[in-house]
Short mmCIF file of C-alpha atoms in Angstrom, two decimals:
data_model
loop_
_atom_site.label_atom_id
_atom_site.label_comp_id
_atom_site.label_asym_id
_atom_site.label_seq_id
_atom_site.Cartn_x
_atom_site.Cartn_y
_atom_site.Cartn_z
CA MET U 1 59.96 -58.93 117.71
CA GLU U 2 57.29 -59.90 115.13
CA ARG U 3 60.31 -59.53 112.71
CA GLY U 4 61.84 -62.67 114.69
CA TRP U 5 58.60 -64.63 114.21
CA LEU U 6 58.10 -64.67 110.43
CA VAL U 7 62.09 -64.84 110.06
CA VAL U 8 61.76 -68.04 111.91
CA LEU U 9 58.22 -69.03 109.92
CA LEU U 10 60.76 -67.69 106.43
CA GLY U 11 63.39 -69.30 106.78
CA VAL U 12 61.64 -73.18 107.67
CA VAL U 13 59.09 -72.57 104.62
CA CYS U 14 63.04 -72.30 103.33
CA TRP U 15 64.07 -75.45 105.02
CA CYS U 16 61.24 -77.39 103.42
CA ALA U 17 61.35 -76.19 100.52
CA GLY U 18 62.99 -78.88 99.74
CA ALA U 19 66.30 -79.34 100.98
CA ALA U 20 67.69 -82.92 101.54
CA GLY U 21 70.80 -84.81 102.00
CA VAL U 22 70.60 -87.77 103.76
CA GLU U 23 74.47 -89.97 104.75
CA LEU U 24 73.18 -94.22 105.49
CA THR U 25 75.84 -96.77 106.03
CA PHE U 26 73.43 -100.33 105.38
CA GLU U 27 74.64 -103.66 105.26
CA LEU U 28 73.65 -105.12 102.05
CA PRO U 29 73.32 -108.87 102.63
CA ASP U 30 74.54 -111.29 99.79
CA ASN U 31 72.08 -112.01 96.68
CA ALA U 32 70.23 -108.86 97.78
CA LYS U 33 68.63 -105.71 96.92
CA GLU U 34 68.58 -102.97 98.15
CA CYS U 35 66.12 -99.71 96.45
CA PHE U 36 65.75 -95.57 98.28
CA TYR U 37 63.61 -93.83 96.30
CA GLU U 38 63.36 -89.76 97.06
CA GLU U 39 60.92 -87.24 95.62
CA ILE U 40 63.02 -83.79 92.91
CA GLU U 41 61.73 -80.79 91.89
CA LYS U 42 62.74 -80.86 88.20
CA GLY U 43 65.31 -77.97 88.58
CA THR U 44 67.13 -79.17 91.66
CA ALA U 45 70.72 -79.93 91.52
CA SER U 46 71.71 -82.85 93.62
CA SER U 47 74.79 -85.77 94.03
CA LEU U 48 74.47 -89.13 94.53
CA GLU U 49 77.31 -90.64 96.63
CA PHE U 50 78.53 -94.68 97.77
CA GLN U 51 81.31 -96.22 98.53
CA VAL U 52 81.42 -100.07 99.26
CA VAL U 53 83.40 -99.90 103.13
CA THR U 54 83.42 -103.65 103.91
CA GLY U 55 82.37 -107.21 102.77
CA GLY U 56 83.77 -109.31 99.45
CA HIS U 57 86.17 -107.42 97.01
CA TYR U 58 84.20 -104.32 97.93
CA ASP U 59 82.77 -104.12 94.77
CA VAL U 60 78.41 -103.68 94.01
CA ASP U 61 76.11 -102.57 91.39
CA VAL U 62 74.66 -98.73 91.26
CA VAL U 63 71.60 -98.05 89.08
CA LEU U 64 69.87 -94.72 89.48
CA GLU U 65 66.64 -94.49 87.94
CA GLY U 66 64.43 -91.36 87.17
CA PRO U 67 60.71 -90.83 86.70
CA SER U 68 60.32 -92.81 84.18
CA ARG U 69 62.99 -95.50 84.36
CA GLN U 70 65.46 -94.10 81.85
CA ILE U 71 68.31 -94.22 83.49
CA LEU U 72 70.91 -91.98 85.04
CA TYR U 73 73.22 -93.46 86.03
CA ARG U 74 74.96 -96.96 86.60
CA GLU U 75 78.11 -98.44 87.41
CA ILE U 76 78.74 -102.50 87.75
CA LYS U 77 81.08 -103.74 90.88
CA GLN U 78 82.44 -100.76 91.80
CA GLN U 79 83.97 -99.39 94.96
CA TYR U 80 83.51 -95.93 95.53
CA GLY U 81 81.63 -93.33 92.80
CA GLN U 82 80.31 -90.72 92.64
CA PHE U 83 77.19 -89.31 90.69
CA GLN U 84 75.46 -85.02 90.30
CA PHE U 85 73.25 -84.52 88.39
CA THR U 86 69.68 -81.85 87.73
CA PRO U 87 66.16 -83.17 87.44
CA GLU U 88 64.57 -82.07 84.36
CA THR U 89 62.09 -83.54 85.13
CA THR U 90 59.70 -83.89 88.53
CA GLY U 91 59.04 -87.82 89.80
CA THR U 92 59.90 -90.40 91.81
CA TYR U 93 64.08 -90.91 91.21
CA GLN U 94 65.49 -94.08 92.74
CA VAL U 95 69.10 -95.55 93.84
CA CYS U 96 68.74 -99.55 93.91
CA PHE U 97 72.26 -100.88 95.25
CA SER U 98 72.95 -104.55 94.14
CA ASN U 99 75.01 -107.37 95.87
CA GLU U 100 73.11 -110.41 93.25
CA PHE U 101 76.24 -111.50 92.10
CA SER U 102 77.61 -112.42 95.37
CA THR U 103 77.31 -115.75 96.96
CA PHE U 104 77.71 -114.90 101.00
CA SER U 105 79.73 -111.93 101.45
CA HIS U 106 77.73 -109.34 102.40
CA LYS U 107 78.99 -105.97 101.79
CA LEU U 108 78.26 -102.17 104.36
CA ILE U 109 77.75 -98.82 102.18
CA TYR U 110 77.89 -95.89 102.73
CA VAL U 111 75.09 -93.88 101.09
CA ASP U 112 74.86 -89.78 100.18
CA PHE U 113 71.97 -89.07 98.28
CA GLN U 114 71.96 -84.74 98.47
CA VAL U 115 69.06 -82.68 96.58
CA GLY U 116 69.45 -79.34 97.36
CA ASP U 117 71.29 -76.94 99.16
CA GLU U 118 71.54 -76.90 102.28
CA PRO U 119 69.59 -74.93 103.62
CA GLN U 120 70.19 -71.71 104.32
CA LEU U 121 71.21 -70.33 108.04
CA PRO U 122 67.50 -68.86 109.24
CA GLY U 123 67.54 -64.68 108.60
CA VAL U 124 70.16 -64.99 106.11
CA GLY U 125 68.34 -65.76 103.28
CA GLU U 126 65.57 -62.37 102.93
CA HIS U 127 69.69 -60.16 101.91
CA PHE U 128 68.12 -57.14 100.50
CA THR U 129 70.90 -54.86 100.47
CA ALA U 130 74.48 -56.36 100.21
CA MET U 131 76.41 -59.16 102.24
CA THR U 132 78.59 -56.73 104.64
CA GLN U 133 82.33 -58.13 105.13
CA MET U 134 81.42 -60.08 108.28
CA GLU U 135 78.98 -61.58 106.80
CA SER U 136 80.56 -63.27 104.31
CA SER U 137 83.41 -64.71 105.34
CA SER U 138 81.36 -66.27 107.72
CA GLN U 139 79.66 -67.48 105.26
CA LYS U 140 82.56 -68.47 103.70
CA ILE U 141 84.57 -69.73 107.14
CA HIS U 142 80.97 -72.39 107.53
CA GLU U 143 81.61 -73.07 103.97
CA ASP U 144 85.05 -74.44 104.36
CA LEU U 145 84.27 -76.16 107.26
CA ASN U 146 81.52 -77.59 105.47
CA SER U 147 84.49 -78.81 103.14
CA VAL U 148 86.82 -80.02 106.15
CA ILE U 149 83.99 -82.13 107.06
CA ASP U 150 83.20 -83.64 103.97
CA TYR U 151 86.98 -84.72 103.92
CA GLN U 152 86.86 -86.06 107.59
CA THR U 153 84.47 -88.52 105.85
CA HIS U 154 85.34 -89.40 103.28
CA HIS U 155 89.10 -90.19 105.47
CA ARG U 156 87.18 -91.44 107.97
CA LEU U 157 85.28 -94.68 105.26
CA ARG U 158 88.56 -94.91 103.60
CA GLU U 159 90.68 -96.05 107.21
CA ALA U 160 87.37 -98.09 108.86
CA GLN U 161 88.11 -100.62 105.71
CA SER U 162 91.37 -100.50 105.70
CA ARG U 163 91.82 -101.21 109.80
CA LYS U 164 88.90 -103.83 109.36
CA ARG U 165 90.48 -105.31 106.51
CA ALA U 166 93.19 -105.21 108.96
CA GLU U 167 90.71 -107.22 111.31
CA ASP U 168 90.40 -109.41 108.65
CA LEU U 169 93.95 -109.62 108.15
CA ASN U 170 95.39 -111.13 112.18
CA GLU U 171 91.90 -113.33 112.65
CA ARG U 172 92.88 -115.13 109.28
CA VAL U 173 96.54 -115.01 110.56
CA LEU U 174 95.86 -116.63 113.87
CA PHE U 175 93.31 -119.48 112.47
CA TRP U 176 96.09 -120.50 109.93
CA ALA U 177 98.85 -120.85 112.45
CA VAL U 178 96.39 -122.97 113.68
CA GLY U 179 95.13 -124.75 111.11
CA GLU U 180 98.11 -125.35 109.87
CA THR U 181 100.02 -126.68 112.87
CA LEU U 182 97.04 -129.30 113.44
CA GLY U 183 97.48 -130.17 109.95
CA ILE U 184 101.00 -130.79 110.54
CA LEU U 185 100.23 -132.92 114.07
CA VAL U 186 97.48 -135.03 111.57
CA ILE U 187 100.29 -135.60 108.57
CA THR U 188 103.18 -136.87 110.05
CA VAL U 189 101.17 -139.48 113.13
CA GLY U 190 98.78 -140.00 109.63
CA GLN U 191 102.80 -140.71 107.66
CA VAL U 192 103.88 -143.26 110.19
CA MET U 193 101.57 -144.62 110.97
CA VAL U 194 100.46 -145.09 107.05
CA LEU U 195 103.30 -146.75 107.07
CA LYS U 196 103.61 -149.10 110.70
CA ASN U 197 100.40 -150.69 108.31
CA PHE U 198 102.95 -151.75 105.16
CA PHE U 199 104.72 -153.75 107.17
CA ALA U 200 101.88 -155.10 109.49
CA ASP U 201 99.72 -156.66 107.28
CA LYS U 202 101.22 -160.55 106.69
CA LYS U 203 102.84 -161.53 110.21
CA GLY U 204 106.03 -163.30 109.49
CA ASN U 205 106.66 -162.51 105.93
CA GLN U 206 109.24 -160.40 105.77
CA ALA U 207 109.84 -157.14 103.20
CA SER U 208 111.31 -157.56 101.00
CA TYR U 209 112.18 -153.83 99.63
CA MET B 1 46.45 -58.62 119.68
CA GLU B 2 49.73 -59.10 119.03
CA ALA B 3 50.01 -61.70 121.17
CA ILE B 4 47.80 -63.26 118.68
CA ILE B 5 48.79 -62.25 116.05
CA ARG B 6 52.38 -64.51 117.94
CA LEU B 7 49.91 -66.80 118.27
CA ILE B 8 48.50 -67.44 114.66
CA LEU B 9 52.46 -67.64 113.72
CA GLY B 10 53.02 -69.49 116.18
CA LEU B 11 50.70 -72.36 115.23
CA SER B 12 51.17 -71.99 111.17
CA LEU B 13 54.82 -72.74 112.26
CA PHE B 14 53.82 -76.02 114.61
CA LEU B 15 51.47 -77.68 111.77
CA LEU B 16 54.50 -76.82 108.98
CA VAL B 17 56.69 -78.51 111.15
CA ASN B 18 54.15 -80.74 111.45
CA VAL B 19 53.46 -81.11 108.30
CA PHE B 20 55.18 -80.99 105.62
CA GLY B 21 58.62 -81.24 108.23
CA GLY B 22 60.99 -82.60 105.45
CA VAL B 23 60.80 -85.38 106.38
CA ASP B 24 59.47 -86.68 103.28
CA GLY B 25 62.14 -87.12 102.27
CA LEU B 26 64.63 -89.63 101.37
CA TYR B 27 62.40 -92.99 101.46
CA PHE B 28 62.55 -97.23 101.20
CA HIS B 29 60.82 -100.19 101.23
CA ILE B 30 60.79 -102.80 104.19
CA GLY B 31 58.24 -106.41 104.73
CA GLU B 32 56.10 -105.58 107.59
CA THR B 33 58.08 -108.46 109.71
CA GLU B 34 60.79 -106.87 107.58
CA ARG B 35 64.11 -105.14 110.54
CA LYS B 36 66.58 -102.75 108.91
CA CYS B 37 69.48 -101.19 110.46
CA PHE B 38 72.32 -98.67 109.73
CA ILE B 39 75.74 -97.96 111.13
CA GLU B 40 76.24 -94.84 112.47
CA GLU B 41 80.81 -94.58 112.98
CA ILE B 42 80.52 -91.46 115.47
CA PRO B 43 82.54 -90.29 118.10
CA ASP B 44 82.09 -90.09 121.73
CA GLU B 45 78.64 -86.62 122.85
CA THR B 46 77.38 -86.47 120.03
CA MET B 47 73.72 -86.60 119.55
CA VAL B 48 71.53 -87.85 116.58
CA THR B 49 67.97 -87.03 115.41
CA GLY B 50 66.18 -89.03 113.36
CA ASN B 51 62.87 -88.36 111.81
CA TYR B 52 61.06 -91.33 109.95
CA LYS B 53 57.93 -92.26 108.74
CA LEU B 54 55.85 -95.33 108.35
CA GLN B 55 52.85 -96.04 105.66
CA LEU B 56 51.30 -99.03 105.33
CA TYR B 57 50.70 -100.53 101.56
CA ASP B 58 47.05 -100.26 100.62
CA PRO B 59 46.10 -103.50 98.49
CA ARG B 60 42.69 -100.79 98.19
CA THR B 61 44.34 -98.10 96.07
CA GLY B 62 47.04 -100.14 94.76
CA GLY B 63 49.30 -97.03 96.98
CA PHE B 64 50.33 -96.57 100.88
CA MET B 65 47.86 -94.88 103.12
CA PRO B 66 48.94 -91.41 104.40
CA SER B 67 48.87 -91.48 108.05
CA SER B 68 48.39 -95.60 109.32
CA PRO B 69 47.54 -94.68 113.03
CA GLY B 70 47.34 -98.47 115.05
CA LEU B 71 51.30 -99.48 113.51
CA GLY B 72 54.31 -98.18 115.80
CA MET B 73 58.44 -98.00 115.21
CA HIS B 74 60.31 -100.12 117.07
CA VAL B 75 63.55 -98.55 117.07
CA GLU B 76 66.54 -100.19 118.15
CA ILE B 77 69.67 -98.37 119.35
CA ARG B 78 72.64 -99.86 120.66
CA ASP B 79 76.50 -98.35 121.24
CA PRO B 80 79.80 -99.80 119.56
CA ASP B 81 79.74 -102.57 123.11
CA ASP B 82 76.32 -104.28 121.77
CA LYS B 83 74.31 -102.55 124.88
CA VAL B 84 71.42 -100.93 124.05
CA LEU B 85 70.45 -97.83 124.41
CA LEU B 86 67.18 -96.96 122.93
CA SER B 87 64.93 -99.60 122.38
CA ARG B 88 61.08 -98.09 122.14
CA VAL B 89 58.32 -98.05 120.26
CA TYR B 90 56.81 -95.00 118.31
CA SER B 91 54.16 -94.12 117.23
CA SER B 92 54.12 -94.03 113.43
CA GLU B 93 55.50 -90.30 112.59
CA GLY B 94 58.22 -88.92 114.79
CA ARG B 95 61.13 -88.64 115.86
CA PHE B 96 63.93 -89.55 117.86
CA THR B 97 67.64 -88.14 119.65
CA PHE B 98 70.12 -90.07 121.24
CA THR B 99 74.06 -89.17 121.62
CA SER B 100 76.76 -91.23 121.81
CA HIS B 101 78.28 -91.95 125.80
CA THR B 102 81.14 -93.94 123.82
CA PRO B 103 83.10 -93.53 119.71
CA GLY B 104 82.25 -96.40 117.37
CA GLU B 105 79.75 -97.74 115.32
CA HIS B 106 76.77 -96.93 117.67
CA VAL B 107 73.79 -99.32 115.53
CA ILE B 108 70.48 -97.97 114.78
CA CYS B 109 67.53 -100.43 113.51
CA LEU B 110 63.79 -100.15 112.83
CA TYR B 111 61.34 -101.60 112.40
CA SER B 112 57.10 -102.45 112.93
CA ASN B 113 55.54 -103.82 115.68
CA SER B 114 53.26 -106.17 113.82
CA THR B 115 52.11 -109.66 115.72
CA LYS B 116 52.21 -110.94 112.08
CA TRP B 117 54.74 -113.75 112.23
CA PHE B 118 54.98 -114.46 108.43
CA SER B 119 55.75 -111.64 106.34
CA GLY B 120 53.00 -109.02 105.73
CA SER B 121 52.42 -106.16 103.00
CA GLN B 122 55.43 -103.78 103.22
CA LEU B 123 55.20 -100.32 104.86
CA ARG B 124 56.77 -97.85 103.32
CA VAL B 125 59.60 -95.99 105.52
CA HIS B 126 60.50 -92.06 105.46
CA PHE B 127 63.27 -91.53 107.27
CA ASP B 128 66.01 -89.31 107.39
CA ILE B 129 69.13 -88.72 110.19
CA GLN B 130 71.01 -85.94 110.93
CA VAL B 131 74.05 -86.11 113.08
CA GLY B 132 76.50 -83.90 114.88
CA GLU B 133 75.51 -80.37 114.49
CA HIS B 134 73.48 -80.97 110.81
CA ALA B 135 70.60 -82.02 114.47
CA VAL B 136 70.90 -78.64 115.94
CA ASP B 137 67.58 -76.81 115.06
CA TYR B 138 69.24 -73.02 114.50
CA ALA B 139 65.82 -71.23 113.59
CA SER B 140 63.92 -72.44 117.68
CA VAL B 141 68.08 -71.53 119.19
CA ALA B 142 67.99 -68.35 117.23
CA GLN B 143 64.17 -67.83 118.87
CA LYS B 144 65.41 -69.08 122.07
CA GLU B 145 68.60 -66.77 123.32
CA LYS B 146 67.68 -64.14 120.78
CA LEU B 147 70.50 -64.44 118.44
CA THR B 148 71.14 -61.77 115.97
CA GLU B 149 72.05 -63.21 112.52
CA LEU B 150 75.75 -63.35 113.02
CA GLN B 151 75.43 -64.41 115.95
CA LEU B 152 73.85 -68.01 115.14
CA ARG B 153 76.43 -68.01 112.34
CA VAL B 154 79.36 -67.72 114.80
CA ARG B 155 77.06 -70.52 117.31
CA GLN B 156 76.77 -72.44 113.69
CA LEU B 157 81.01 -72.10 113.55
CA LEU B 158 81.79 -73.03 117.31
CA ASP B 159 79.16 -76.08 116.90
CA GLN B 160 81.19 -77.15 113.59
CA VAL B 161 84.45 -77.09 114.33
CA GLU B 162 83.23 -78.69 117.40
CA GLN B 163 82.73 -81.83 115.49
CA ILE B 164 85.71 -81.65 113.92
CA THR B 165 87.84 -81.55 117.17
CA LYS B 166 85.42 -84.44 118.02
CA GLU B 167 85.85 -86.29 115.22
CA GLN B 168 89.43 -85.99 115.23
CA ASN B 169 90.09 -87.38 118.66
CA TYR B 170 87.97 -90.02 117.49
CA GLN B 171 90.18 -90.05 114.69
CA ARG B 172 93.48 -90.47 116.76
CA TYR B 173 91.91 -93.52 118.59
CA ARG B 174 91.05 -95.57 115.42
CA GLU B 175 94.42 -95.00 113.98
CA GLU B 176 96.06 -96.31 117.74
CA ARG B 177 93.72 -99.00 117.15
CA PHE B 178 94.67 -100.17 113.46
CA ARG B 179 98.12 -99.63 114.26
CA GLN B 180 97.45 -101.87 117.81
CA THR B 181 96.07 -104.53 115.21
CA SER B 182 98.69 -104.68 112.60
CA ASP B 183 101.50 -104.78 115.00
CA SER B 184 99.72 -107.60 116.60
CA THR B 185 99.18 -109.10 113.40
CA ASN B 186 103.09 -108.24 113.16
CA GLN B 187 103.82 -110.75 115.76
CA ARG B 188 101.71 -113.61 115.55
CA VAL B 189 103.40 -113.97 112.21
CA LEU B 190 106.77 -113.89 113.55
CA TRP B 191 106.23 -116.30 116.13
CA TRP B 192 104.32 -118.54 113.84
CA SER B 193 107.30 -118.45 111.59
CA VAL B 194 108.95 -119.98 114.56
CA GLY B 195 106.81 -122.04 115.61
CA GLN B 196 106.29 -124.18 112.44
CA VAL B 197 110.03 -124.73 112.48
CA VAL B 198 110.50 -125.95 115.29
CA ILE B 199 107.32 -128.22 115.45
CA LEU B 200 108.73 -129.46 112.18
CA LEU B 201 112.35 -130.28 113.19
CA GLY B 202 110.08 -131.29 116.30
CA MET B 203 108.09 -133.82 114.23
CA GLY B 204 110.63 -134.94 111.59
CA PHE B 205 113.11 -136.32 114.60
CA TRP B 206 110.42 -137.93 116.08
CA GLN B 207 108.77 -139.71 112.91
CA MET B 208 112.79 -140.61 112.40
CA ARG B 209 113.54 -141.92 116.39
CA HIS B 210 109.21 -143.72 115.48
CA LEU B 211 111.00 -145.61 112.75
CA LYS B 212 113.45 -146.29 113.70
CA SER B 213 112.66 -148.25 117.17
CA PHE B 214 109.65 -150.33 115.36
CA PHE B 215 111.65 -151.18 112.47
CA GLU B 216 115.12 -152.79 114.36
CA ALA B 217 112.05 -154.53 116.43
CA LYS B 218 111.10 -156.05 113.31
CA LYS B 219 113.90 -157.32 112.74
CA LEU B 220 114.70 -155.30 109.83
CA VAL B 221 117.30 -152.97 111.22
#
């Protein structure tokens, strides 16, 4: 029973010890810059992934800076990017997304910032003997399911992008149809009125065209 | 004796979770009156947990105060039909949980409960959001249901597979919506091309007839 508690405690400590990962989807308004900061310890393998889901020309500027403001990763007007790095110094790392080149399109951006490995299940980390076949198979299944979930996320983002584009197109077709109908009506009636105006100016004068 | 050891362990566990609760992860800055929203596209019956911590800028030290008891965080969560699921003011540090009932884009908005009219000082918001099986705390599940390691692992795999199934279901629903939108666009373009020809012919006809009667009236024809 005590061992149970100790295991749980150890699991929580390991969980807190610097493994974290967060996926966020946020809206970046036009002409705006948004930054996210994270304190990372030296040697913790981290990865950054971003994707523009919808908005404008589906591009954004990204900059990843280290504690001494050195640029680790920089992309200009990219739709999708992934970067893995292992920090050499402990400090605050910041990733900034900029939409300052755009005047009126706000963008929806997906960010996945992973720091360290996935926290282990409590009790799994403290093996002093080799894992049984059952345990290693279940670990393998877990890792494979992790990649399935990862693929699903990517698929969802791509599908969301296509779907929003299709919905935009649908709306634009409607506006275009209505607009063009009005345009045609205005022009045809206008033409007739202007033409009548040519002939009606001088009263009684016969046009010699 | 055993009870005291258990109590001490429990207390230290409690302290560890609350002091180093893993919340001090990603953070960002917002103004005091500013509102920051995040979007989560999730299937139905999915649990989402958010951990946050709010810190106020301290002009005296030039840094952020470690804790600001008077400050509160207003959390507002809207479901895909724009209905408010949760709208509460929490303390400056804590967590919120909600379960989705309809699949789609849920919007989670955070802003401080500051009563200033124009932007006050800066706020640092530590934020962490976990969806589906990532939101489950396996340590407490193991302890509450007294599961062995392997049983816990199987529970985790079951949760993962359930999440995958829900997402696949949601994907089917989204694809159907996508297909309907494309069909609708196809229809609209078809009707519009037919309609455009009809309108042009009709207007041309009307123009000629109108002008003809106009010129006949003017005795030019």
